[in-house]
PDB file of N, CA and C in Angstrom:
ATOM      1  N   UNK A   1      24.142  20.895 -18.812  1.00  0.00           N
ATOM      2  CA  UNK A   1      23.414  20.159 -17.835  1.00  0.00           C
ATOM      3  C   UNK A   1      21.933  20.200 -18.058  1.00  0.00           C
ATOM      4  N   UNK A   2      21.481  21.349 -18.603  1.00  0.00           N
ATOM      5  CA  UNK A   2      20.086  21.545 -18.731  1.00  0.00           C
ATOM      6  C   UNK A   2      19.549  20.563 -19.770  1.00  0.00           C
ATOM      7  N   UNK A   3      20.471  20.168 -20.769  1.00  0.00           N
ATOM      8  CA  UNK A   3      19.940  19.247 -21.724  1.00  0.00           C
ATOM      9  C   UNK A   3      19.514  17.866 -21.208  1.00  0.00           C
ATOM     10  N   UNK A   4      20.409  17.451 -20.195  1.00  0.00           N
ATOM     11  CA  UNK A   4      20.018  16.105 -19.624  1.00  0.00           C
ATOM     12  C   UNK A   4      18.689  16.182 -18.843  1.00  0.00           C
ATOM     13  N   UNK A   5      18.468  17.320 -18.098  1.00  0.00           N
ATOM     14  CA  UNK A   5      17.216  17.574 -17.411  1.00  0.00           C
ATOM     15  C   UNK A   5      16.026  17.654 -18.268  1.00  0.00           C
ATOM     16  N   UNK A   6      16.195  18.385 -19.410  1.00  0.00           N
ATOM     17  CA  UNK A   6      15.159  18.445 -20.350  1.00  0.00           C
ATOM     18  C   UNK A   6      14.774  17.149 -20.999  1.00  0.00           C
ATOM     19  N   UNK A   7      15.876  16.306 -21.347  1.00  0.00           N
ATOM     20  CA  UNK A   7      15.718  15.016 -21.863  1.00  0.00           C
ATOM     21  C   UNK A   7      15.017  14.061 -20.918  1.00  0.00           C
ATOM     22  N   UNK A   8      15.428  14.103 -19.579  1.00  0.00           N
ATOM     23  CA  UNK A   8      14.745  13.233 -18.597  1.00  0.00           C
ATOM     24  C   UNK A   8      13.345  13.596 -18.375  1.00  0.00           C
ATOM     25  N   UNK A   9      13.054  14.892 -18.433  1.00  0.00           N
ATOM     26  CA  UNK A   9      11.748  15.350 -18.242  1.00  0.00           C
ATOM     27  C   UNK A   9      10.885  14.798 -19.541  1.00  0.00           C
ATOM     28  N   UNK A  10      11.442  15.025 -20.650  1.00  0.00           N
ATOM     29  CA  UNK A  10      10.664  14.468 -21.937  1.00  0.00           C
ATOM     30  C   UNK A  10      10.545  12.970 -21.829  1.00  0.00           C
ATOM     31  N   UNK A  11      11.526  12.234 -21.303  1.00  0.00           N
ATOM     32  CA  UNK A  11      11.462  10.775 -21.232  1.00  0.00           C
ATOM     33  C   UNK A  11      10.417  10.241 -20.180  1.00  0.00           C
ATOM     34  N   UNK A  12      10.263  11.149 -19.146  1.00  0.00           N
ATOM     35  CA  UNK A  12       9.301  10.849 -18.147  1.00  0.00           C
ATOM     36  C   UNK A  12       7.859  10.970 -18.682  1.00  0.00           C
ATOM     37  N   UNK A  13       7.634  11.968 -19.521  1.00  0.00           N
ATOM     38  CA  UNK A  13       6.417  12.313 -20.074  1.00  0.00           C
ATOM     39  C   UNK A  13       5.953  11.485 -21.331  1.00  0.00           C
ATOM     40  N   UNK A  14       6.932  10.860 -21.962  1.00  0.00           N
ATOM     41  CA  UNK A  14       6.668  10.201 -23.216  1.00  0.00           C
ATOM     42  C   UNK A  14       6.910   8.702 -23.125  1.00  0.00           C
ATOM     43  N   UNK A  15       5.827   7.928 -23.032  1.00  0.00           N
ATOM     44  CA  UNK A  15       5.912   6.454 -22.800  1.00  0.00           C
ATOM     45  C   UNK A  15       6.633   5.821 -23.928  1.00  0.00           C
ATOM     46  N   UNK A  16       6.586   6.321 -25.196  1.00  0.00           N
ATOM     47  CA  UNK A  16       7.273   5.647 -26.309  1.00  0.00           C
ATOM     48  C   UNK A  16       8.812   5.824 -26.094  1.00  0.00           C
ATOM     49  N   UNK A  17       9.145   6.927 -25.584  1.00  0.00           N
ATOM     50  CA  UNK A  17      10.680   7.129 -25.304  1.00  0.00           C
ATOM     51  C   UNK A  17      11.131   6.303 -24.043  1.00  0.00           C
ATOM     52  N   UNK A  18      10.302   6.125 -23.137  1.00  0.00           N
ATOM     53  CA  UNK A  18      10.727   5.216 -21.872  1.00  0.00           C
ATOM     54  C   UNK A  18      10.778   3.784 -22.399  1.00  0.00           C
ATOM     55  N   UNK A  19       9.978   3.366 -23.376  1.00  0.00           N
ATOM     56  CA  UNK A  19      10.029   1.923 -23.869  1.00  0.00           C
ATOM     57  C   UNK A  19      10.991   1.821 -25.073  1.00  0.00           C
ATOM     58  N   UNK A  20      11.625   2.894 -25.444  1.00  0.00           N
ATOM     59  CA  UNK A  20      12.458   2.721 -26.702  1.00  0.00           C
ATOM     60  C   UNK A  20      13.718   1.856 -26.406  1.00  0.00           C
ATOM     61  N   UNK A  21      14.052   1.217 -27.476  1.00  0.00           N
ATOM     62  CA  UNK A  21      15.230   0.374 -27.378  1.00  0.00           C
ATOM     63  C   UNK A  21      16.575   1.248 -27.262  1.00  0.00           C
ATOM     64  N   UNK A  22      17.734   0.573 -26.926  1.00  0.00           N
ATOM     65  CA  UNK A  22      18.914   1.208 -26.626  1.00  0.00           C
ATOM     66  C   UNK A  22      19.308   2.081 -27.819  1.00  0.00           C
ATOM     67  N   UNK A  23      19.239   1.480 -29.032  1.00  0.00           N
ATOM     68  CA  UNK A  23      19.709   2.281 -30.247  1.00  0.00           C
ATOM     69  C   UNK A  23      18.899   3.504 -30.452  1.00  0.00           C
ATOM     70  N   UNK A  24      17.556   3.395 -30.337  1.00  0.00           N
ATOM     71  CA  UNK A  24      16.651   4.544 -30.567  1.00  0.00           C
ATOM     72  C   UNK A  24      16.875   5.749 -29.465  1.00  0.00           C
ATOM     73  N   UNK A  25      17.096   5.098 -28.258  1.00  0.00           N
ATOM     74  CA  UNK A  25      17.330   6.080 -27.100  1.00  0.00           C
ATOM     75  C   UNK A  25      18.689   6.781 -27.268  1.00  0.00           C
ATOM     76  N   UNK A  26      19.679   6.024 -27.769  1.00  0.00           N
ATOM     77  CA  UNK A  26      20.922   6.645 -28.051  1.00  0.00           C
ATOM     78  C   UNK A  26      20.829   7.781 -29.045  1.00  0.00           C
ATOM     79  N   UNK A  27      20.060   7.480 -30.107  1.00  0.00           N
ATOM     80  CA  UNK A  27      19.812   8.528 -31.075  1.00  0.00           C
ATOM     81  C   UNK A  27      19.150   9.792 -30.543  1.00  0.00           C
ATOM     82  N   UNK A  28      18.297   9.569 -29.722  1.00  0.00           N
ATOM     83  CA  UNK A  28      17.535  10.638 -28.994  1.00  0.00           C
ATOM     84  C   UNK A  28      18.429  11.464 -28.103  1.00  0.00           C
ATOM     85  N   UNK A  29      19.339  10.750 -27.404  1.00  0.00           N
ATOM     86  CA  UNK A  29      20.260  11.452 -26.475  1.00  0.00           C
ATOM     87  C   UNK A  29      21.257  12.332 -27.427  1.00  0.00           C
ATOM     88  N   UNK A  30      21.752  11.773 -28.437  1.00  0.00           N
ATOM     89  CA  UNK A  30      22.647  12.565 -29.340  1.00  0.00           C
ATOM     90  C   UNK A  30      21.912  13.662 -29.848  1.00  0.00           C
ATOM     91  N   UNK A  31      20.651  13.616 -30.349  1.00  0.00           N
ATOM     92  CA  UNK A  31      19.881  14.670 -30.870  1.00  0.00           C
ATOM     93  C   UNK A  31      19.563  15.784 -29.828  1.00  0.00           C
ATOM     94  N   UNK A  32      19.520  15.331 -28.565  1.00  0.00           N
ATOM     95  CA  UNK A  32      19.226  16.260 -27.396  1.00  0.00           C
ATOM     96  C   UNK A  32      20.557  16.930 -26.955  1.00  0.00           C
ATOM     97  N   UNK A  33      21.729  16.492 -27.465  1.00  0.00           N
ATOM     98  CA  UNK A  33      22.997  17.122 -27.098  1.00  0.00           C
ATOM     99  C   UNK A  33      23.324  16.787 -25.634  1.00  0.00           C
ATOM    100  N   UNK A  34      22.942  15.623 -25.094  1.00  0.00           N
ATOM    101  CA  UNK A  34      23.235  15.171 -23.761  1.00  0.00           C
ATOM    102  C   UNK A  34      24.701  14.808 -23.617  1.00  0.00           C
ATOM    103  N   UNK A  35      25.384  15.191 -22.552  1.00  0.00           N
ATOM    104  CA  UNK A  35      26.730  14.877 -22.291  1.00  0.00           C
ATOM    105  C   UNK A  35      26.962  13.347 -22.502  1.00  0.00           C
ATOM    106  N   UNK A  36      27.989  12.977 -23.052  1.00  0.00           N
ATOM    107  CA  UNK A  36      28.409  11.574 -23.304  1.00  0.00           C
ATOM    108  C   UNK A  36      28.318  10.650 -22.061  1.00  0.00           C
ATOM    109  N   UNK A  37      28.881  11.209 -20.910  1.00  0.00           N
ATOM    110  CA  UNK A  37      28.893  10.462 -19.689  1.00  0.00           C
ATOM    111  C   UNK A  37      27.500  10.188 -19.122  1.00  0.00           C
ATOM    112  N   UNK A  38      26.748  11.260 -19.168  1.00  0.00           N
ATOM    113  CA  UNK A  38      25.403  11.230 -18.659  1.00  0.00           C
ATOM    114  C   UNK A  38      24.486  10.307 -19.560  1.00  0.00           C
ATOM    115  N   UNK A  39      24.765  10.393 -20.889  1.00  0.00           N
ATOM    116  CA  UNK A  39      24.035   9.567 -21.818  1.00  0.00           C
ATOM    117  C   UNK A  39      24.335   8.100 -21.586  1.00  0.00           C
ATOM    118  N   UNK A  40      25.679   7.797 -21.257  1.00  0.00           N
ATOM    119  CA  UNK A  40      26.002   6.436 -20.988  1.00  0.00           C
ATOM    120  C   UNK A  40      25.334   5.858 -19.778  1.00  0.00           C
ATOM    121  N   UNK A  41      25.237   6.720 -18.791  1.00  0.00           N
ATOM    122  CA  UNK A  41      24.517   6.387 -17.460  1.00  0.00           C
ATOM    123  C   UNK A  41      23.026   6.028 -17.763  1.00  0.00           C
ATOM    124  N   UNK A  42      22.479   6.895 -18.579  1.00  0.00           N
ATOM    125  CA  UNK A  42      21.007   6.763 -18.971  1.00  0.00           C
ATOM    126  C   UNK A  42      20.780   5.432 -19.741  1.00  0.00           C
ATOM    127  N   UNK A  43      21.679   5.182 -20.655  1.00  0.00           N
ATOM    128  CA  UNK A  43      21.569   3.879 -21.435  1.00  0.00           C
ATOM    129  C   UNK A  43      21.824   2.631 -20.624  1.00  0.00           C
ATOM    130  N   UNK A  44      22.707   2.821 -19.646  1.00  0.00           N
ATOM    131  CA  UNK A  44      22.990   1.631 -18.677  1.00  0.00           C
ATOM    132  C   UNK A  44      21.895   1.441 -17.559  1.00  0.00           C
ATOM    133  N   UNK A  45      21.057   2.573 -17.468  1.00  0.00           N
ATOM    134  CA  UNK A  45      20.129   2.538 -16.342  1.00  0.00           C
ATOM    135  C   UNK A  45      20.836   2.656 -14.929  1.00  0.00           C
ATOM    136  N   UNK A  46      21.964   3.343 -14.934  1.00  0.00           N
ATOM    137  CA  UNK A  46      22.740   3.624 -13.739  1.00  0.00           C
ATOM    138  C   UNK A  46      22.276   4.875 -13.009  1.00  0.00           C
ATOM    139  N   UNK A  47      21.357   4.697 -12.095  1.00  0.00           N
ATOM    140  CA  UNK A  47      20.756   5.844 -11.586  1.00  0.00           C
ATOM    141  C   UNK A  47      21.726   6.512 -10.529  1.00  0.00           C
ATOM    142  N   UNK A  48      22.575   5.639  -9.902  1.00  0.00           N
ATOM    143  CA  UNK A  48      23.477   6.102  -8.967  1.00  0.00           C
ATOM    144  C   UNK A  48      24.577   7.080  -9.628  1.00  0.00           C
ATOM    145  N   UNK A  49      24.996   6.696 -10.764  1.00  0.00           N
ATOM    146  CA  UNK A  49      26.063   7.598 -11.515  1.00  0.00           C
ATOM    147  C   UNK A  49      25.290   8.902 -11.954  1.00  0.00           C
ATOM    148  N   UNK A  50      24.156   8.715 -12.531  1.00  0.00           N
ATOM    149  CA  UNK A  50      23.370   9.811 -12.942  1.00  0.00           C
ATOM    150  C   UNK A  50      23.085  10.831 -11.802  1.00  0.00           C
ATOM    151  N   UNK A  51      22.758  10.357 -10.625  1.00  0.00           N
ATOM    152  CA  UNK A  51      22.485  11.222  -9.494  1.00  0.00           C
ATOM    153  C   UNK A  51      23.664  11.826  -9.050  1.00  0.00           C
ATOM    154  N   UNK A  52      24.826  11.045  -8.971  1.00  0.00           N
ATOM    155  CA  UNK A  52      26.110  11.612  -8.501  1.00  0.00           C
ATOM    156  C   UNK A  52      26.572  12.812  -9.523  1.00  0.00           C
ATOM    157  N   UNK A  53      26.299  12.617 -10.734  1.00  0.00           N
ATOM    158  CA  UNK A  53      26.835  13.639 -11.705  1.00  0.00           C
ATOM    159  C   UNK A  53      25.954  14.815 -11.704  1.00  0.00           C
ATOM    160  N   UNK A  54      24.641  14.738 -11.516  1.00  0.00           N
ATOM    161  CA  UNK A  54      23.616  15.773 -11.514  1.00  0.00           C
ATOM    162  C   UNK A  54      23.552  16.480 -10.204  1.00  0.00           C
ATOM    163  N   UNK A  55      23.600  15.728  -9.176  1.00  0.00           N
ATOM    164  CA  UNK A  55      23.443  16.375  -7.830  1.00  0.00           C
ATOM    165  C   UNK A  55      24.408  15.714  -6.874  1.00  0.00           C
ATOM    166  N   UNK A  56      25.638  16.005  -6.832  1.00  0.00           N
ATOM    167  CA  UNK A  56      26.617  15.384  -6.094  1.00  0.00           C
ATOM    168  C   UNK A  56      26.401  15.691  -4.598  1.00  0.00           C
ATOM    169  N   UNK A  57      26.678  14.791  -3.715  1.00  0.00           N
ATOM    170  CA  UNK A  57      26.469  15.023  -2.263  1.00  0.00           C
ATOM    171  C   UNK A  57      25.651  13.860  -1.735  1.00  0.00           C
ATOM    172  N   UNK A  58      25.172  14.098  -0.589  1.00  0.00           N
ATOM    173  CA  UNK A  58      24.268  12.994   0.069  1.00  0.00           C
ATOM    174  C   UNK A  58      22.942  13.114  -0.421  1.00  0.00           C
ATOM    175  N   UNK A  59      22.262  12.008  -0.437  1.00  0.00           N
ATOM    176  CA  UNK A  59      20.900  11.884  -0.893  1.00  0.00           C
ATOM    177  C   UNK A  59      20.203  11.332   0.180  1.00  0.00           C
ATOM    178  N   UNK A  60      19.157  12.134   0.683  1.00  0.00           N
ATOM    179  CA  UNK A  60      18.173  11.674   1.736  1.00  0.00           C
ATOM    180  C   UNK A  60      16.821  11.351   1.190  1.00  0.00           C
ATOM    181  N   UNK A  61      16.221  10.290   1.717  1.00  0.00           N
ATOM    182  CA  UNK A  61      14.948  10.009   1.399  1.00  0.00           C
ATOM    183  C   UNK A  61      14.161   9.811   2.623  1.00  0.00           C
ATOM    184  N   UNK A  62      12.894  10.066   2.611  1.00  0.00           N
ATOM    185  CA  UNK A  62      11.979   9.890   3.742  1.00  0.00           C
ATOM    186  C   UNK A  62      10.859   8.918   3.401  1.00  0.00           C
ATOM    187  N   UNK A  63      10.625   7.971   4.151  1.00  0.00           N
ATOM    188  CA  UNK A  63       9.512   7.133   3.943  1.00  0.00           C
ATOM    189  C   UNK A  63       8.505   7.165   5.009  1.00  0.00           C
ATOM    190  N   UNK A  64       7.362   7.450   4.626  1.00  0.00           N
ATOM    191  CA  UNK A  64       6.214   7.591   5.708  1.00  0.00           C
ATOM    192  C   UNK A  64       5.285   6.505   5.561  1.00  0.00           C
ATOM    193  N   UNK A  65       4.767   6.121   6.746  1.00  0.00           N
ATOM    194  CA  UNK A  65       3.744   5.108   6.748  1.00  0.00           C
ATOM    195  C   UNK A  65       2.430   5.648   6.110  1.00  0.00           C
ATOM    196  N   UNK A  66       1.823   4.860   5.282  1.00  0.00           N
ATOM    197  CA  UNK A  66       0.549   5.272   4.708  1.00  0.00           C
ATOM    198  C   UNK A  66      -0.571   5.115   5.772  1.00  0.00           C
ATOM    199  N   UNK A  67      -1.542   5.885   5.553  1.00  0.00           N
ATOM    200  CA  UNK A  67      -2.692   5.824   6.473  1.00  0.00           C
ATOM    201  C   UNK A  67      -3.426   4.472   6.273  1.00  0.00           C
ATOM    202  N   UNK A  68      -3.827   3.861   7.351  1.00  0.00           N
ATOM    203  CA  UNK A  68      -4.608   2.621   7.242  1.00  0.00           C
ATOM    204  C   UNK A  68      -5.959   2.836   6.844  1.00  0.00           C
ATOM    205  N   UNK A  69      -6.528   1.803   6.169  1.00  0.00           N
ATOM    206  CA  UNK A  69      -7.941   1.823   5.834  1.00  0.00           C
ATOM    207  C   UNK A  69      -8.649   1.496   7.164  1.00  0.00           C
ATOM    208  N   UNK A  70      -9.931   1.896   7.284  1.00  0.00           N
ATOM    209  CA  UNK A  70     -10.622   1.558   8.459  1.00  0.00           C
ATOM    210  C   UNK A  70     -10.776   0.050   8.604  1.00  0.00           C
ATOM    211  N   UNK A  71     -10.911  -0.611   7.416  1.00  0.00           N
ATOM    212  CA  UNK A  71     -11.094  -2.118   7.478  1.00  0.00           C
ATOM    213  C   UNK A  71      -9.777  -2.743   8.007  1.00  0.00           C
ATOM    214  N   UNK A  72      -8.617  -2.139   7.675  1.00  0.00           N
ATOM    215  CA  UNK A  72      -7.288  -2.785   8.213  1.00  0.00           C
ATOM    216  C   UNK A  72      -7.188  -2.501   9.696  1.00  0.00           C
ATOM    217  N   UNK A  73      -7.674  -1.309  10.166  1.00  0.00           N
ATOM    218  CA  UNK A  73      -7.584  -0.949  11.585  1.00  0.00           C
ATOM    219  C   UNK A  73      -8.385  -1.984  12.406  1.00  0.00           C
ATOM    220  N   UNK A  74      -9.657  -2.299  11.852  1.00  0.00           N
ATOM    221  CA  UNK A  74     -10.434  -3.242  12.614  1.00  0.00           C
ATOM    222  C   UNK A  74      -9.787  -4.621  12.632  1.00  0.00           C
ATOM    223  N   UNK A  75      -9.119  -5.125  11.565  1.00  0.00           N
ATOM    224  CA  UNK A  75      -8.440  -6.295  11.564  1.00  0.00           C
ATOM    225  C   UNK A  75      -7.268  -6.360  12.528  1.00  0.00           C
ATOM    226  N   UNK A  76      -6.502  -5.229  12.542  1.00  0.00           N
ATOM    227  CA  UNK A  76      -5.356  -5.124  13.506  1.00  0.00           C
ATOM    228  C   UNK A  76      -5.945  -5.059  15.068  1.00  0.00           C
ATOM    229  N   UNK A  77      -7.009  -4.378  15.299  1.00  0.00           N
ATOM    230  CA  UNK A  77      -7.479  -4.441  16.579  1.00  0.00           C
ATOM    231  C   UNK A  77      -7.932  -5.847  16.993  1.00  0.00           C
ATOM    232  N   UNK A  78      -8.567  -6.615  16.076  1.00  0.00           N
ATOM    233  CA  UNK A  78      -9.029  -7.944  16.374  1.00  0.00           C
ATOM    234  C   UNK A  78      -7.837  -8.795  16.628  1.00  0.00           C
ATOM    235  N   UNK A  79      -6.729  -8.675  15.929  1.00  0.00           N
ATOM    236  CA  UNK A  79      -5.565  -9.506  16.101  1.00  0.00           C
ATOM    237  C   UNK A  79      -4.904  -9.122  17.481  1.00  0.00           C
ATOM    238  N   UNK A  80      -4.817  -7.870  17.847  1.00  0.00           N
ATOM    239  CA  UNK A  80      -4.367  -7.542  19.116  1.00  0.00           C
ATOM    240  C   UNK A  80      -5.127  -8.110  20.250  1.00  0.00           C
ATOM    241  N   UNK A  81      -6.467  -8.079  20.087  1.00  0.00           N
ATOM    242  CA  UNK A  81      -7.365  -8.584  21.162  1.00  0.00           C
ATOM    243  C   UNK A  81      -7.060 -10.116  21.326  1.00  0.00           C
ATOM    244  N   UNK A  82      -6.929 -10.821  20.254  1.00  0.00           N
ATOM    245  CA  UNK A  82      -6.703 -12.300  20.367  1.00  0.00           C
ATOM    246  C   UNK A  82      -5.280 -12.618  20.978  1.00  0.00           C
ATOM    247  N   UNK A  83      -4.340 -11.769  20.590  1.00  0.00           N
ATOM    248  CA  UNK A  83      -2.959 -11.931  21.237  1.00  0.00           C
ATOM    249  C   UNK A  83      -3.099 -11.689  22.730  1.00  0.00           C
ATOM    250  N   UNK A  84      -3.758 -10.575  23.188  1.00  0.00           N
ATOM    251  CA  UNK A  84      -3.825 -10.270  24.591  1.00  0.00           C
ATOM    252  C   UNK A  84      -4.597 -11.491  25.282  1.00  0.00           C
ATOM    253  N   UNK A  85      -5.701 -11.977  24.638  1.00  0.00           N
ATOM    254  CA  UNK A  85      -6.438 -12.945  25.267  1.00  0.00           C
ATOM    255  C   UNK A  85      -5.585 -14.312  25.532  1.00  0.00           C
ATOM    256  N   UNK A  86      -4.881 -14.656  24.476  1.00  0.00           N
ATOM    257  CA  UNK A  86      -4.060 -15.903  24.532  1.00  0.00           C
ATOM    258  C   UNK A  86      -2.901 -15.770  25.593  1.00  0.00           C
ATOM    259  N   UNK A  87      -2.422 -14.451  25.689  1.00  0.00           N
ATOM    260  CA  UNK A  87      -1.301 -14.183  26.603  1.00  0.00           C
ATOM    261  C   UNK A  87      -1.781 -14.273  28.035  1.00  0.00           C
ATOM    262  N   UNK A  88      -3.015 -13.957  28.331  1.00  0.00           N
ATOM    263  CA  UNK A  88      -3.577 -13.977  29.712  1.00  0.00           C
ATOM    264  C   UNK A  88      -3.796 -15.408  29.974  1.00  0.00           C
ATOM    265  N   UNK A  89      -4.285 -16.285  29.097  1.00  0.00           N
ATOM    266  CA  UNK A  89      -4.640 -17.605  29.389  1.00  0.00           C
ATOM    267  C   UNK A  89      -3.304 -18.418  29.754  1.00  0.00           C
ATOM    268  N   UNK A  90      -2.209 -18.118  29.203  1.00  0.00           N
ATOM    269  CA  UNK A  90      -1.009 -18.931  29.289  1.00  0.00           C
ATOM    270  C   UNK A  90      -0.407 -18.885  30.680  1.00  0.00           C
TER     271      UNK A  90
END
């Protein structure tokens, strides 16, 4: 299993490996002694299979709102003011 982790780490760090064609990538996977099933998932770009094989179980992700720029906050405040104003007139 460490072979695939090492390979994915190397792939993430090496732009030429990320951009390599299927044949070149297959050769690199063989040279790195990555398990055939995991290699097939990498070649197919199947992240779900790869994740299930490497870390079975539930996968949770958290998405946080980014902080607004001061300029965006002023625009939001202006929009809210105009909405409140039009609602009062109606």
